[in-house]
Amino acid sequence: MRDLKAESSEPQERSNMDPVRGTEDTEYIRNLPILRAIDKGDLETAKNLLDKNPGALIANLTSDEDKALHVAVLAGNVDIVEELVNRLSRIDLQVKNKKDSTALNYAAMGGIKAIAEHLIRKNRNLITIPNGNGQIPVVVASLYSHKDMVWYLYENTPKEELSPEKGPNGAMLLTTCVMGDLFDIALDLLQHHRRLAVTHDTDGDTAPAVLAQKPSAFPSGTPLRFWQHWIYSLICLPSPHQSLCNTNIRDIESQSLHTGSTIWRNMIAEGLPKLGETFWRHLKNFVPAIKYLYDLKLTHAQAQKLLCCICEVIFTNPESEFEKMGVYKAVFNAVKHGIVEFIEEIIRQYPDIIWSADEHKRGIFLFATACRQEKIFSLIYHLGAKKSPLAAGWDDGLNTILHQAALKAPSSQLDRVSGAALQMQRELLWFNEVERIVHPKYKEMTNKDGKTARALFTDEHKELKKEGEEWMKKTAESSTVVAALIATIMFAAAFTLPGGLDDKTGDPRYLDRNSFMVFIISDAMSLLASSVSLLMFLRVLTSLYREEDFLISLPTKLIVGLSTLFFSIAAMMITFGINLIIMLSQRVLWVSFPIILLGSLPVTIFAMLQFPLFIEILRSTYGPGIFDKPKKWRFMSWKMKRN
């Protein structure tokens, strides 16, 4: 977009350089004050100048042949736009500039709804006039994700203008709404033209292909903290029982449930859910964190409904049309981005999709293994008898599913884990898990390069193994210094007792006090814990660092070392605090509280720095695992799922 102020600062120079104006330089200079007034938003000056020079109303004010109305819309001056609209005729509002754009096209870009209202009130035909790219205003607004503007233009646009038969505008609006998280508009559009679900837009994309690249539109692609996940699960949204493609979805919040045949039954069935919906709908207006989670869950619900609607349209077509509609491309995009909801819905409506393959002849689960998408891979546990043949395939390079697990994970997946050692552990978890589900003969099968899966794993992870070894050693070395220092201090503290020894008996002076016993016990515990921590870290330093050591052995030693080191620091601070309390409590009675407060500070800092790493190691080593392996009683019945 051009800088009008810069253009107007040197009119004579610009007029000489501008080939568009030619002999119109004099008119351009005469209209320059009007251009400046409109651009600055000076309504009174603009009105006075237009009264003196009415011809400037439809004259070209810029080299792009922008009229006064174009300039006012670009500047976002609502009052000046209203004044110009009142002065112009209906036909003049349809005038385009050099870029084949009307003023409404520019208003759609800016997103100021009031400007669009003034223009459409005077001439509704502007709604259907496209720009130079063939895009009508509602499509232009959707490209810039102006939700209020899109809804306003969409409600005023004749729905037949968005049909597939009329051109690509309908498909373009659908895909841009999906990209811009305007799922409610996309759903409403599909109610009018269901065929748009599989129609290509001007970029060659379809709605399922675009949706398959938006993991943030689904819960699986939206990481939440514990407290956020808890609140998210409690939020109530309306969940209508009608067909997802046959209900009016202007706003999910305004939908109601219709499950009973009488008012009384409706009150019983809907009373509590309605109360919960009302509570959350009002609470979000006062708590920003709740509003974020409420809007997030609403977006996820709308995206899920859109997916269901798209699938209903897709699977009314024969399988021979799937490639043309981009179904397989969408499926493998969803696998790549780990959108498990997308794959589950596709399988639910068309179970045979699990046998599809990409251009390298990789099935869904081979591709999920190569992309390290554990949530997609975990679906294989629910397939029952289908599990074995799905895990038995290979790609065009004779790489089995075990070979896919042996390849190094994409960097986008490895970076989700902190530390090369834990990354190596995760890779081993993948390989061992896949190894459990394949037939034993696959362990010895070779690919085109003559490598077994185990040999391929070793070759692919040489550098990562080396980095993991260095990471482990650096962590152990730094922790060893701290543990040795604490052990030294605590050993010395055991022979430097508070108050000293009694000159007559040789016993500690405060032996009969409870606080003295706490001092001795905490000192001993700190010394023992630091000694154990020191031994564990020394064992880490002297390990052989074989591949399998990264799975359980090395992480366990690190867990024990870090936990005992933390305990020894806490016990050391208790020893320090008790010592000061014993020595000063006789003279300064209030000394206990500040000593305890200050003594807890180092422990807190250490916990804040090391606790996240400790928890991550503990979870990855002894946690539930990265795969969702159901118990026997939780296996899916695909017949029930299909119904």
XYZ file of C-alpha atoms in Angstrom, residues 13 76 127 178 198 216 237 249 306 325 358 361 364 375 383 408 429 512 519:
19
model
C 9.049 16.139 -8.312
C -9.776 4.421 7.545
C -20.821 -6.972 -2.741
C -10.322 -22.576 7.843
C -14.136 -31.027 -2.000
C -3.873 -25.913 16.631
C -20.390 -26.042 25.528
C -24.316 -22.708 13.175
C -16.398 -28.940 10.319
C -10.381 -34.486 -4.138
C 1.740 -42.172 0.082
C 4.275 -46.653 -0.649
C -0.403 -44.441 7.552
C -0.651 -40.359 19.011
C -7.088 -52.205 15.368
C 16.530 -40.395 13.148
C 11.565 -46.030 23.205
C 19.763 -31.999 76.061
C 21.021 -30.302 63.999
